Amino acid sequence: MKIAVLPGDGIGKEIVAEAVKVLGVLDLKLETETALVGGAAYEAHGHPLPDSTLQLAKASDAILFGAVGDWKYDKLERALRPEQAILGLRRELGLFANLRPAICHAPLVGASSLKPELIAGLDLLIIRELTGDIYFGQPRGRRTATDGHFPGADEAFDTMRYSRPEIERIAHVAFQAARKRGKKVTSVDKANVLETFQFWKDVVTEVGAQYPDVALDHMYVDNAAMQLVRAPKKFDVVVTGNMFGDILSDEAAMLTGSIGMLPSASLNASNQGLYEPSHGSAPDIAGQGIANPLATIMSAAMMLRFSLNQAEAADRIEAAVGKVLEQGLRTADIHSEGTTRVGTREMGDAVVKALRG
Ligand code: IPM
Ligand code: MG
C-alpha cells in the first residue's frame, strides 16, 4: 500500500508529521513517499503542482495531504498560486466525491458556538461534488462587456455547469452512504434561480427513485445555511455541488467546535483518494507547534477505511482520538477552562500512546 505524503505549506508540515507518526505505530505494511506541493513546491520548482508530485500522486493508492496557501502568493498569476495544486490534483485524479463528516465529539460539546443541546450527538455527512460546477466550468475569463448593464465595461465571468453523469455519480455516492447511516439524503440546490441546479434537483430525484429505502428531500442553499445553525441534527447526508459544498462544509465544521477537528476524503471512481483536513494552512500560526493535528490524524483514518481497506485500523485511530479528548487534552483551538492545553506534537504523542495502551 503506497501513500503519497504531501504536507504543503503553513501548518501542513506540522500536522501531517503527526498523522504519519500515528500511522507508523499500526502494524501495517505502508510505504510512504513525501513530495512538495503548493507554495513550497512553487519555491523549489516554480510550480505548485510539479509533474513529479502529480506522478507520485497518480502512482499511489492514497494521498495524505496537509494544506496549501499563504497570503504572500496572492499576487502570483492564478495558475501559479498554491490553491492550484489541490484543484489540479482533484481534476487530474478525477476526485469527484468529497466526504466531509461533521461529528461532535461528546467532550467538545462546549467548544461549539451553538447551544450544547443543538449539537450534542451531531453526526452529519456532507458529500460535495468536487470536479465540476463553477469551479471548473469553461469558459471563464475577463473581457469587455458587449451587453448587460454596462456595455463596454471590463467584466469577468465564470461558467456554472453540470452534466447528467456528473450529477448521477455523486448522487449514487450520497444514497449509498445514507444506506449505511440514517437513510436520509438532503440535496441542496438553488433550483428557484439557477438552471444548473434545477437540472441537479431533477437528476438527483431520478437517482433517488432507485433507493426507495432512503428518504430524499430538497433544500435551497440559503435555507440549508440557516437550518445548519438552527437544527443541524435534522440532517443525515447532505449532497450538493462544488461551490455550495465548499461554503456549507466550513459552516458545518464550525458546528463541531473547531474546524481543526474535521477530516475529509476525496475519492475517484476506483476509490483512490486524497485525504486532508477540512481546514487550511493557517500561516498565522505556522511554525509555533500549536496547530490541532486531529483533523489530519482522522483523515488518515478515513484513508485506511476508504482507500486501503483497513477499517479496523481506522476504528482504532478514531477510538484513540476519542480517548485523548476524554483525557482532557486540548490544542489551543478547542481549549477551555478545566482542560489541559497541549501543542501539536504532544497531541500526536497522546494519540500514539492511546493506540498502544
Ligand atoms: C476547500 C478549500 C479549497 C476549495 C480551496 C483551497 C481551493 O476551500 O477544500 O474547501 O475551495 O475547494
Ligand atoms: Mg473550502
Coordinates of C-alpha atoms and ligand atoms in Angstrom, one line a residue:
M1 CA 0.0 0.0 0.0
K2 CA 1.6 3.2 -1.2
I3 CA 0.9 6.6 0.3
A4 CA 2.0 9.9 -1.2
V5 CA 2.6 12.3 1.6
L6 CA 2.1 15.9 0.6
P7 CA 2.5 18.2 3.6
G8 CA 2.3 21.5 1.7
D9 CA 2.5 24.9 3.4
G10 CA 2.0 26.6 6.8
I11 CA 0.8 24.2 9.5
G12 CA 0.6 21.4 6.8
K13 CA 4.0 20.1 7.7
E14 CA 3.4 20.0 11.4
I15 CA 0.1 18.3 11.3
V16 CA 1.0 15.7 8.6
A17 CA 4.1 14.7 10.6
E18 CA 1.7 13.7 13.5
A19 CA -0.5 11.7 11.2
V20 CA 2.4 9.9 9.7
K21 CA 3.7 9.2 13.3
V22 CA 0.3 7.7 14.2
L23 CA 0.2 5.5 11.0
G24 CA 3.7 4.3 11.9
V25 CA 2.6 2.6 15.1
L26 CA -0.1 0.5 13.3
D27 CA 1.0 -3.0 12.3
L28 CA 0.6 -2.3 8.6
K29 CA 2.8 -2.5 5.6
L30 CA 2.6 1.1 4.4
E31 CA 5.1 2.6 2.0
T32 CA 5.2 6.4 2.2
E33 CA 6.9 8.8 -0.1
T34 CA 6.9 12.6 0.5
A35 CA 6.8 15.4 -2.1
L36 CA 6.5 19.1 -2.2
V37 CA 3.1 20.7 -3.1
G38 CA 1.7 24.3 -3.0
G39 CA 3.8 27.3 -2.2
A40 CA 6.6 25.0 -1.0
A41 CA 6.7 23.4 -4.5
Y42 CA 6.5 26.8 -6.2
E43 CA 9.6 27.9 -4.3
A44 CA 11.6 24.8 -5.2
H45 CA 10.3 24.1 -8.7
G46 CA 8.4 27.2 -9.9
H47 CA 5.1 25.4 -9.9
P48 CA 2.6 24.5 -7.1
L49 CA 1.9 21.0 -8.6
P50 CA 5.2 19.8 -10.2
D51 CA 4.9 16.9 -12.6
S52 CA 7.0 14.7 -10.2
T53 CA 4.4 15.3 -7.4
L54 CA 1.5 14.7 -9.8
Q55 CA 3.1 11.4 -11.0
L56 CA 3.7 10.3 -7.4
A57 CA 0.1 11.0 -6.5
K58 CA -1.2 9.1 -9.5
A59 CA 1.0 6.1 -8.7
S60 CA -0.1 5.9 -5.1
D61 CA -3.2 4.2 -3.6
A62 CA -3.8 7.2 -1.4
I63 CA -2.6 10.7 -0.8
L64 CA -2.2 12.2 2.6
F65 CA -2.4 16.0 2.1
G66 CA -1.7 18.8 4.6
A67 CA -2.7 22.2 3.4
V68 CA -1.6 24.8 0.9
G69 CA -1.5 28.5 0.6
D70 CA -0.1 31.7 2.1
W71 CA -1.1 35.3 1.6
K72 CA 2.3 36.0 0.2
Y73 CA 1.3 34.2 -3.0
D74 CA -1.9 36.2 -3.6
K75 CA -0.2 38.4 -6.2
L76 CA 1.0 35.5 -8.3
E77 CA -0.9 34.8 -11.5
R78 CA -3.7 32.3 -10.8
A79 CA -2.0 29.3 -12.5
L80 CA 0.9 29.5 -10.1
R81 CA -1.0 30.0 -6.8
P82 CA -0.8 27.2 -4.2
E83 CA -4.5 26.5 -4.4
Q84 CA -4.0 25.3 -8.0
A85 CA -2.2 22.3 -6.6
I86 CA -5.2 20.9 -4.8
L87 CA -7.6 21.9 -7.7
G88 CA -5.1 20.2 -10.1
L89 CA -5.0 17.0 -8.1
R90 CA -8.7 16.9 -7.9
R91 CA -9.0 17.3 -11.7
E92 CA -6.1 15.1 -12.7
L93 CA -7.1 12.2 -10.5
G94 CA -10.9 12.6 -11.0
L95 CA -11.5 13.0 -7.3
F96 CA -15.2 13.9 -7.7
A97 CA -16.6 12.7 -4.4
N98 CA -15.7 14.8 -1.3
L99 CA -16.8 13.4 2.0
R100 CA -16.8 15.8 4.9
P101 CA -18.2 14.4 8.1
A102 CA -19.2 16.8 10.9
I103 CA -19.2 14.9 14.1
C104 CA -19.5 16.4 17.5
H105 CA -17.3 14.6 20.0
A106 CA -19.1 14.5 23.3
P107 CA -16.2 16.1 25.3
L108 CA -16.2 19.0 22.9
V109 CA -19.9 20.0 23.1
G110 CA -18.9 23.1 25.0
A111 CA -16.4 24.2 22.3
S112 CA -19.2 24.9 19.8
S113 CA -20.6 28.4 19.4
L114 CA -24.1 26.8 19.3
K115 CA -26.0 25.8 22.4
P116 CA -24.9 22.3 23.6
E117 CA -28.4 20.8 23.1
L118 CA -28.3 21.8 19.5
I119 CA -25.1 19.9 18.7
A120 CA -24.8 17.1 21.3
G121 CA -24.7 13.9 19.3
L122 CA -24.4 15.7 15.9
D123 CA -23.3 13.3 13.1
L124 CA -23.8 14.6 9.6
L125 CA -22.0 13.9 6.4
I126 CA -21.6 16.5 3.7
I127 CA -21.0 15.0 0.2
R128 CA -19.7 17.7 -2.0
E129 CA -19.2 17.2 -5.8
L130 CA -15.6 18.2 -6.3
T131 CA -14.6 18.3 -10.0
G132 CA -17.5 20.2 -11.7
D133 CA -19.7 23.3 -11.2
I134 CA -18.4 26.9 -11.4
Y135 CA -15.0 25.8 -10.1
F136 CA -14.1 24.1 -13.3
G137 CA -16.7 25.2 -15.9
Q138 CA -15.5 26.8 -19.1
P139 CA -15.5 29.4 -20.5
R140 CA -14.2 31.8 -17.9
G141 CA -12.1 34.9 -18.0
R142 CA -12.1 38.6 -18.5
R143 CA -13.3 40.6 -21.4
T144 CA -15.1 43.8 -22.5
A145 CA -18.9 43.5 -22.0
T146 CA -21.0 43.7 -25.1
D147 CA -24.3 43.6 -23.3
G148 CA -25.6 43.6 -19.7
H149 CA -25.9 46.6 -17.5
F150 CA -22.7 48.3 -18.6
P151 CA -21.8 47.5 -22.3
G152 CA -18.2 48.5 -23.0
A153 CA -17.1 48.0 -19.4
D154 CA -14.4 45.5 -18.2
E155 CA -16.1 42.3 -16.9
A156 CA -15.2 38.9 -15.5
F157 CA -17.2 35.7 -15.9
D158 CA -17.3 32.0 -14.9
T159 CA -19.5 29.2 -16.0
M160 CA -21.7 27.1 -13.7
R161 CA -22.4 23.8 -15.4
Y162 CA -23.2 20.1 -14.6
S163 CA -23.7 17.2 -16.9
R164 CA -26.1 14.4 -16.1
P165 CA -23.4 11.7 -15.5
E166 CA -21.6 14.1 -13.1
I167 CA -24.8 14.5 -11.0
E168 CA -25.7 10.9 -11.2
R169 CA -22.4 9.5 -9.9
I170 CA -22.3 11.9 -6.9
A171 CA -26.0 11.2 -6.1
H172 CA -25.2 7.4 -6.0
V173 CA -22.4 8.1 -3.6
A174 CA -24.8 10.0 -1.4
F175 CA -27.6 7.4 -1.4
Q176 CA -25.2 4.6 -0.8
A177 CA -23.6 6.4 2.1
A178 CA -27.0 7.1 3.5
R179 CA -27.9 3.4 3.4
K180 CA -25.1 2.8 5.9
R181 CA -26.3 5.6 8.2
G182 CA -29.6 7.4 8.9
K183 CA -31.1 6.6 5.5
K184 CA -31.8 10.2 4.7
V185 CA -30.4 12.4 1.9
T186 CA -30.9 16.2 1.7
S187 CA -30.0 17.5 -1.7
V188 CA -29.0 21.2 -1.6
D189 CA -29.6 23.3 -4.7
K190 CA -30.7 26.8 -5.9
A191 CA -33.4 25.5 -8.3
N192 CA -35.5 28.6 -7.7
V193 CA -33.0 30.7 -9.6
L194 CA -30.4 28.6 -11.4
E195 CA -30.9 26.3 -14.5
T196 CA -27.9 24.2 -13.5
F197 CA -29.5 23.4 -10.1
Q198 CA -33.0 22.8 -11.4
F199 CA -31.3 20.1 -13.5
W200 CA -29.3 18.9 -10.4
K201 CA -32.6 18.5 -8.5
D202 CA -34.3 16.7 -11.4
V203 CA -31.4 14.2 -11.8
V204 CA -31.0 13.6 -8.0
T205 CA -34.7 12.9 -7.8
E206 CA -34.4 10.3 -10.7
V207 CA -31.5 8.6 -9.0
G208 CA -33.4 8.7 -5.7
A209 CA -36.1 6.5 -7.2
Q210 CA -33.6 3.7 -7.3
Y211 CA -33.2 3.9 -3.5
P212 CA -36.7 3.6 -2.1
D213 CA -35.3 2.7 1.3
V214 CA -33.6 6.2 1.6
A215 CA -35.7 9.3 2.2
L216 CA -34.8 12.2 -0.1
D217 CA -35.6 15.9 0.5
H218 CA -34.5 19.0 -1.3
M219 CA -33.4 22.3 0.2
Y220 CA -32.4 25.7 -1.3
V221 CA -28.8 26.5 -0.3
D222 CA -29.8 29.7 1.6
N223 CA -32.3 27.8 3.7
A224 CA -29.7 25.0 4.2
A225 CA -27.2 27.5 5.6
M226 CA -29.9 28.6 8.0
Q227 CA -31.1 25.1 9.0
L228 CA -27.5 24.1 9.7
V229 CA -27.3 26.5 12.6
R230 CA -31.0 26.2 13.6
A231 CA -31.4 22.4 13.8
P232 CA -28.2 20.7 12.5
K233 CA -29.2 17.3 13.9
K234 CA -32.1 17.1 11.4
F235 CA -29.5 16.3 8.7
D236 CA -28.0 13.0 7.9
V237 CA -26.4 13.0 4.4
V238 CA -26.2 16.3 2.6
V239 CA -25.3 16.2 -1.1
T240 CA -24.5 19.3 -3.1
G241 CA -22.5 20.9 -5.8
N242 CA -18.9 22.1 -5.6
M243 CA -19.4 25.7 -4.6
F244 CA -22.3 25.3 -2.2
G245 CA -20.4 22.3 -0.7
D246 CA -17.4 24.5 -0.1
I247 CA -19.4 27.0 1.8
L248 CA -21.7 24.7 3.8
S249 CA -18.8 22.4 4.8
D250 CA -17.0 25.2 6.5
E251 CA -20.2 26.1 8.3
A252 CA -20.8 22.5 9.3
A253 CA -17.2 22.2 10.5
M254 CA -17.7 25.1 12.9
L255 CA -20.8 23.5 14.5
T256 CA -18.5 20.9 16.0
G257 CA -16.4 23.4 17.9
S258 CA -13.4 23.8 15.7
I259 CA -12.5 23.4 12.0
G260 CA -9.4 21.8 13.5
M261 CA -11.4 18.6 14.1
L262 CA -12.7 17.9 10.6
P263 CA -11.2 15.3 8.3
S264 CA -12.1 14.8 4.7
A265 CA -11.8 12.3 1.9
S266 CA -11.9 13.0 -1.8
L267 CA -12.4 9.8 -3.9
N268 CA -12.4 8.9 -7.5
A269 CA -14.3 6.1 -9.3
S270 CA -11.6 3.5 -8.3
N271 CA -11.5 4.5 -4.6
Q272 CA -8.1 6.1 -5.0
G273 CA -8.4 9.0 -2.6
L274 CA -6.9 12.2 -1.3
Y275 CA -7.2 12.8 2.4
E276 CA -6.9 16.2 4.0
P277 CA -8.1 18.1 7.0
S278 CA -11.0 20.4 6.0
H279 CA -9.1 23.5 7.3
G280 CA -6.4 25.5 5.6
S281 CA -2.7 26.2 6.0
A282 CA -3.2 28.8 8.8
P283 CA 0.0 30.8 8.0
D284 CA -0.6 33.0 11.1
I285 CA 0.1 30.1 13.5
A286 CA 2.6 28.1 11.4
G287 CA 5.8 27.0 13.0
Q288 CA 4.5 27.6 16.5
G289 CA 3.7 24.0 17.2
I290 CA 0.2 24.8 18.4
A291 CA -2.0 23.6 15.4
N292 CA -4.5 20.9 16.0
P293 CA -3.4 17.7 14.3
L294 CA -6.6 15.7 15.0
A295 CA -8.3 16.5 11.7
T296 CA -5.3 15.2 9.8
I297 CA -5.0 12.2 12.1
M298 CA -8.7 11.4 11.4
S299 CA -8.1 12.0 7.7
A300 CA -5.5 9.2 7.9
A301 CA -8.2 7.0 9.5
M302 CA -10.6 7.8 6.6
M303 CA -7.7 6.9 4.2
L304 CA -7.3 3.5 5.9
R305 CA -11.1 2.9 5.7
F306 CA -11.9 4.1 2.1
S307 CA -8.7 3.5 0.0
L308 CA -6.7 0.9 1.9
N309 CA -9.4 -1.4 3.1
Q310 CA -8.2 -1.3 6.7
A311 CA -11.4 -0.5 8.5
E312 CA -10.2 -2.0 11.8
A313 CA -7.1 0.2 11.9
A314 CA -9.3 3.2 11.1
D315 CA -11.6 2.4 14.1
R316 CA -8.6 2.1 16.3
I317 CA -7.3 5.6 15.4
E318 CA -10.8 7.1 15.9
A319 CA -11.1 5.4 19.3
A320 CA -7.7 6.7 20.3
V321 CA -8.7 10.3 19.3
G322 CA -11.8 9.9 21.4
K323 CA -9.7 8.7 24.3
V324 CA -7.3 11.7 24.3
L325 CA -10.3 14.1 24.2
E326 CA -11.8 12.3 27.2
Q327 CA -8.5 12.6 29.0
G328 CA -9.0 16.4 28.6
L329 CA -6.1 17.1 26.2
R330 CA -6.8 20.1 24.0
T331 CA -4.9 22.2 21.5
A332 CA -5.5 25.9 21.6
D333 CA -8.4 25.9 19.2
I334 CA -10.5 23.6 21.3
H335 CA -9.1 24.6 24.7
S336 CA -11.5 25.6 27.5
E337 CA -11.3 26.0 31.3
G338 CA -10.6 22.8 33.1
T339 CA -8.9 21.1 30.2
T340 CA -5.2 20.6 29.6
R341 CA -3.6 22.7 26.8
V342 CA -1.1 20.8 24.6
G343 CA 0.8 21.5 21.5
T344 CA 0.7 19.7 18.1
R345 CA 3.4 17.2 18.9
E346 CA 2.1 16.4 22.4
M347 CA -1.4 15.8 20.9
G348 CA 0.1 13.4 18.3
D349 CA 2.1 11.6 21.1
A350 CA -1.0 11.2 23.1
V351 CA -2.8 9.6 20.2
V352 CA 0.1 7.2 19.8
K353 CA 0.1 6.4 23.4
A354 CA -3.7 5.7 23.4
L355 CA -3.2 3.4 20.4
R356 CA -0.5 1.4 22.2
G357 CA -2.3 1.3 25.5
Ligands
IPM1 C1 -11.6 23.5 0.3 C2 -10.8 24.8 0.0 C3 -10.5 24.8 -1.5 C4 -11.8 24.8 -2.2 C5 -9.5 25.9 -1.9 C6 -8.2 25.9 -1.1 C7 -9.2 25.9 -3.4 O1 -11.5 25.9 0.4 O2 -11.1 22.4 0.1 O3 -12.7 23.6 0.8 O4 -12.3 25.9 -2.4 O5 -12.3 23.8 -2.6
MG2 MG -13.3 25.4 1.5

